[in-house]
CSV table of C-alpha atoms in Angstrom, one decimal:
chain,number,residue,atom,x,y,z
A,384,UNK,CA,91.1,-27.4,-116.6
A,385,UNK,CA,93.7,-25.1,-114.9
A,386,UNK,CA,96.3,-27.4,-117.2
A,387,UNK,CA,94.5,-26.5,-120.4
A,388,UNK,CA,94.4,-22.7,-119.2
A,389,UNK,CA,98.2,-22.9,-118.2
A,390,UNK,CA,99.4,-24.7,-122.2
A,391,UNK,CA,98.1,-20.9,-123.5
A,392,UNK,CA,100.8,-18.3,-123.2
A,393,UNK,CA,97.8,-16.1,-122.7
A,394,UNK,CA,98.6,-13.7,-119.7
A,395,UNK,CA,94.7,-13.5,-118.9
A,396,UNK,CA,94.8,-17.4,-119.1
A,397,UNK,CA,97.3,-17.8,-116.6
A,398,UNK,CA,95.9,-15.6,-114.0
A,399,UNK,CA,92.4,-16.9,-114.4
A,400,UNK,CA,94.4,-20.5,-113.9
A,401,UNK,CA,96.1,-19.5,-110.6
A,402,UNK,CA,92.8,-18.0,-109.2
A,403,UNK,CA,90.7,-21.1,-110.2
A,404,UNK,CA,93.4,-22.9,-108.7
A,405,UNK,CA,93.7,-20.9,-105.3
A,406,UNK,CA,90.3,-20.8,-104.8
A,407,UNK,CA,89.8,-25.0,-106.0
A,408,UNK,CA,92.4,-25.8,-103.0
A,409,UNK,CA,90.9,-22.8,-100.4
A,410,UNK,CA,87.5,-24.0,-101.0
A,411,UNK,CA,88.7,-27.5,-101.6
A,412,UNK,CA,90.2,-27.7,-98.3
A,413,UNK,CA,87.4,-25.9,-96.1
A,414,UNK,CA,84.8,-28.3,-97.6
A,415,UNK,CA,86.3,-31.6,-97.2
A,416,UNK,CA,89.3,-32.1,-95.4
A,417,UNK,CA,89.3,-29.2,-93.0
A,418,UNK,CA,87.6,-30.9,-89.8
A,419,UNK,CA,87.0,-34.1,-88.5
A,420,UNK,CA,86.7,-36.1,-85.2
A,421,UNK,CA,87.9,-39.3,-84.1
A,422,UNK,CA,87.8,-41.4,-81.2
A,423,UNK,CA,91.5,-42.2,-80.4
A,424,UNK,CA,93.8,-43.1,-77.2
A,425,UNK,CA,91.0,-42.6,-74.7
A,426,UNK,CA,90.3,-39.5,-75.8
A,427,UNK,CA,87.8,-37.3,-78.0
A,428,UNK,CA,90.2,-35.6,-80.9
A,429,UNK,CA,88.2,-32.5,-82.3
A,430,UNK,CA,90.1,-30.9,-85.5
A,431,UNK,CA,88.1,-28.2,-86.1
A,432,UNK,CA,89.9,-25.8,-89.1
A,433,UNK,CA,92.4,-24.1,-87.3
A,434,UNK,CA,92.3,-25.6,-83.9
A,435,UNK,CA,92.4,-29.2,-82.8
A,436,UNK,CA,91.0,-30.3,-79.0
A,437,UNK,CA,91.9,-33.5,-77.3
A,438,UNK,CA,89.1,-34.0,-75.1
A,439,UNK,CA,90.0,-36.8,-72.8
A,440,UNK,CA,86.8,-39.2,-72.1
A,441,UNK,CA,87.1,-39.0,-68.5
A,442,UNK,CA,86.2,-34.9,-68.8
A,443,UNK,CA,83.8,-35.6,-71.6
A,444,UNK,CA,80.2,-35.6,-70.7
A,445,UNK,CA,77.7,-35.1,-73.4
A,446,UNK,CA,77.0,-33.7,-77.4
A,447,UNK,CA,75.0,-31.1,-77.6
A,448,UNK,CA,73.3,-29.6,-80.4
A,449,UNK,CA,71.5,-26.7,-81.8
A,450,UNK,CA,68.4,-27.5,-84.2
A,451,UNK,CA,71.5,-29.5,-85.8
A,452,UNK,CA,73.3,-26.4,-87.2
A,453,UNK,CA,75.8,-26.5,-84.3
A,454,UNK,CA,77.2,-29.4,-82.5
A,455,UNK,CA,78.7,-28.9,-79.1
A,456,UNK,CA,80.9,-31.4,-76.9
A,457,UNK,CA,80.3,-30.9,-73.2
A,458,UNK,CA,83.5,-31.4,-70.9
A,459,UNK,CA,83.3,-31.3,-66.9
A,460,UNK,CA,83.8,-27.5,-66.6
A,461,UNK,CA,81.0,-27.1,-68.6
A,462,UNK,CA,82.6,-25.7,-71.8
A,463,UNK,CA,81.1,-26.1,-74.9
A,464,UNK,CA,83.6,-27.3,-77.6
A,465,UNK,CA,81.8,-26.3,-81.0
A,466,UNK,CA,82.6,-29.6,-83.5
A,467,UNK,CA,82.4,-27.6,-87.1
A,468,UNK,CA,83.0,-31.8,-88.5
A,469,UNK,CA,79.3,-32.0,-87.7
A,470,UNK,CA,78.2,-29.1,-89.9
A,471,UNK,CA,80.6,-28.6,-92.8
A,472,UNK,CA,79.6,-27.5,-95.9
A,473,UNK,CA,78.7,-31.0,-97.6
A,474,UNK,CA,76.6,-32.2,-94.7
A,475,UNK,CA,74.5,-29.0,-94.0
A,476,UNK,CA,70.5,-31.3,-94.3
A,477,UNK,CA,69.3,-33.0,-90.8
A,478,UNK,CA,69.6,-36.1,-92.0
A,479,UNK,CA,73.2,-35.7,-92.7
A,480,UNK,CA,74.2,-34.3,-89.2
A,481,UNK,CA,71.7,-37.0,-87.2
A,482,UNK,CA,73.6,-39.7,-88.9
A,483,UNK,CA,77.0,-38.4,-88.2
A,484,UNK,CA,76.2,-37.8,-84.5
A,485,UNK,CA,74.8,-41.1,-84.1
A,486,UNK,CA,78.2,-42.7,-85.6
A,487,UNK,CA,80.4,-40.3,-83.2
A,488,UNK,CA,78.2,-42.3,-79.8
A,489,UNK,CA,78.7,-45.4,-81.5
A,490,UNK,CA,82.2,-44.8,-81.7
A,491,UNK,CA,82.7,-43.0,-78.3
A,492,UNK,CA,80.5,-46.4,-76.8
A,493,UNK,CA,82.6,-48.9,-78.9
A,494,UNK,CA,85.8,-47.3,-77.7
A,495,UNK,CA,87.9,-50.4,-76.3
A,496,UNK,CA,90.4,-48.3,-74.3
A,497,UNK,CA,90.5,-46.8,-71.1
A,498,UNK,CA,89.3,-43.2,-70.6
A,499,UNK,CA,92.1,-40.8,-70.6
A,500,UNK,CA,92.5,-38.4,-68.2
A,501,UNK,CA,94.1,-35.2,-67.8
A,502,UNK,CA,93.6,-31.5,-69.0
A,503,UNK,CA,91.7,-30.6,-72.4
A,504,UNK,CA,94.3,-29.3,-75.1
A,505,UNK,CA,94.2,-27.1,-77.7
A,506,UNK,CA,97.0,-26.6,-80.4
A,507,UNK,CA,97.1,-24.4,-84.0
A,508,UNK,CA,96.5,-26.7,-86.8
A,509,UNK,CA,99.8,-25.7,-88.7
A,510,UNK,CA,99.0,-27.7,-91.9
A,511,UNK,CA,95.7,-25.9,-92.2
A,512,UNK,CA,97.4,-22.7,-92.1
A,513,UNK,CA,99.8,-23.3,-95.0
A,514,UNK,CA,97.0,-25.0,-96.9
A,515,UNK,CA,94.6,-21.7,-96.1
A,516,UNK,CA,97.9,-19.3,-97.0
A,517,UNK,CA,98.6,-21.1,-100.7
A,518,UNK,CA,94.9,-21.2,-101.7
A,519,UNK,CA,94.9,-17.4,-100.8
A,520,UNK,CA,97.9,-16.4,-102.1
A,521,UNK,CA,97.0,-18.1,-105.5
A,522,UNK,CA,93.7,-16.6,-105.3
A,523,UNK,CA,94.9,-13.3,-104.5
A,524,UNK,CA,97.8,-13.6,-107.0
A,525,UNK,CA,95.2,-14.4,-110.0
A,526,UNK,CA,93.8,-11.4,-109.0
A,527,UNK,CA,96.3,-9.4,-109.1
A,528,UNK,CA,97.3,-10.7,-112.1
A,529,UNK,CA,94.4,-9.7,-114.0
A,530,UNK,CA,94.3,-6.4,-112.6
A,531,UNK,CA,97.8,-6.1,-114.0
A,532,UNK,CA,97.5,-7.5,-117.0
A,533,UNK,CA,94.2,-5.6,-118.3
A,534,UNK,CA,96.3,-2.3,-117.3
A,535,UNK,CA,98.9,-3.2,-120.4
């Protein structure tokens, strides 16, 4: 669609095209791709949007959740690490968070090696901030741009 908008010379066309297209990746990004958990290395990896934990299975103890709208993972010190993977925007029934937190014990009980150990970690998820900063700047440009362009 945004390559049929963008063969116009059309000014409005173009903007409308680059804030379909910034918000198509922003959304795009938050819906889908933006969080997930895996079982990995002896250790619980929880990429939330903007922050990724490495929870090593010696410190984790439990899930936890919230009338399925939030899912927690317990470590020793008794922090709550929120796992967003569980309630994203495609999997918001019951049904759909039950079965992925069923999946998540079968793969933290299937897990073939050895616990890590070691201290909970906590980095920036760089490639979801450049991801987050193109869809926005299109957005915002296409904006712009029709602000601009209806002015002339």
């Amino acid at each position: 669609m945004a390559l049929v908008i963008l063969a116009y010379p059309d000014p409005a066309a173009l903007s409308a095209a680059a804030f379909i297209m910034g918000f198509g990746i922003f959304y795009g990004y938050t819906a889908a791709l933006g969080s997930w958990v895996q079982v990995r290395d002896g250790a619980l990896i929880v990429a939330n949007l903007f922050r990724e934990h490495r929870i090593p299975l010696r410190r984790f103890v439990d899930l936890t959740s919230v009338d399925y709208l939030e899912v927690n993972a317990t470590i020793v010190d008794e922090e709550a690490i929120e796992i967003h993977a569980m309630t994203q925007l495609q999997s918001t029934s019951v049904g759909n968070v039950r079965r992925k937190l069923k999946r998540l014990l079968t793969m933290l009980d299937e897990h073939a090696a050895p616990p890590a150990d070691g201290p909970v970690t906590m980095r920036l998820r760089w490639e979801s901030v450049t991801v987050m900063a193109v869809g926005l700047t299109a957005f915002t440009g296409g904006i712009i741009l029709t602000f601009i362009l209806d002015k002339t």
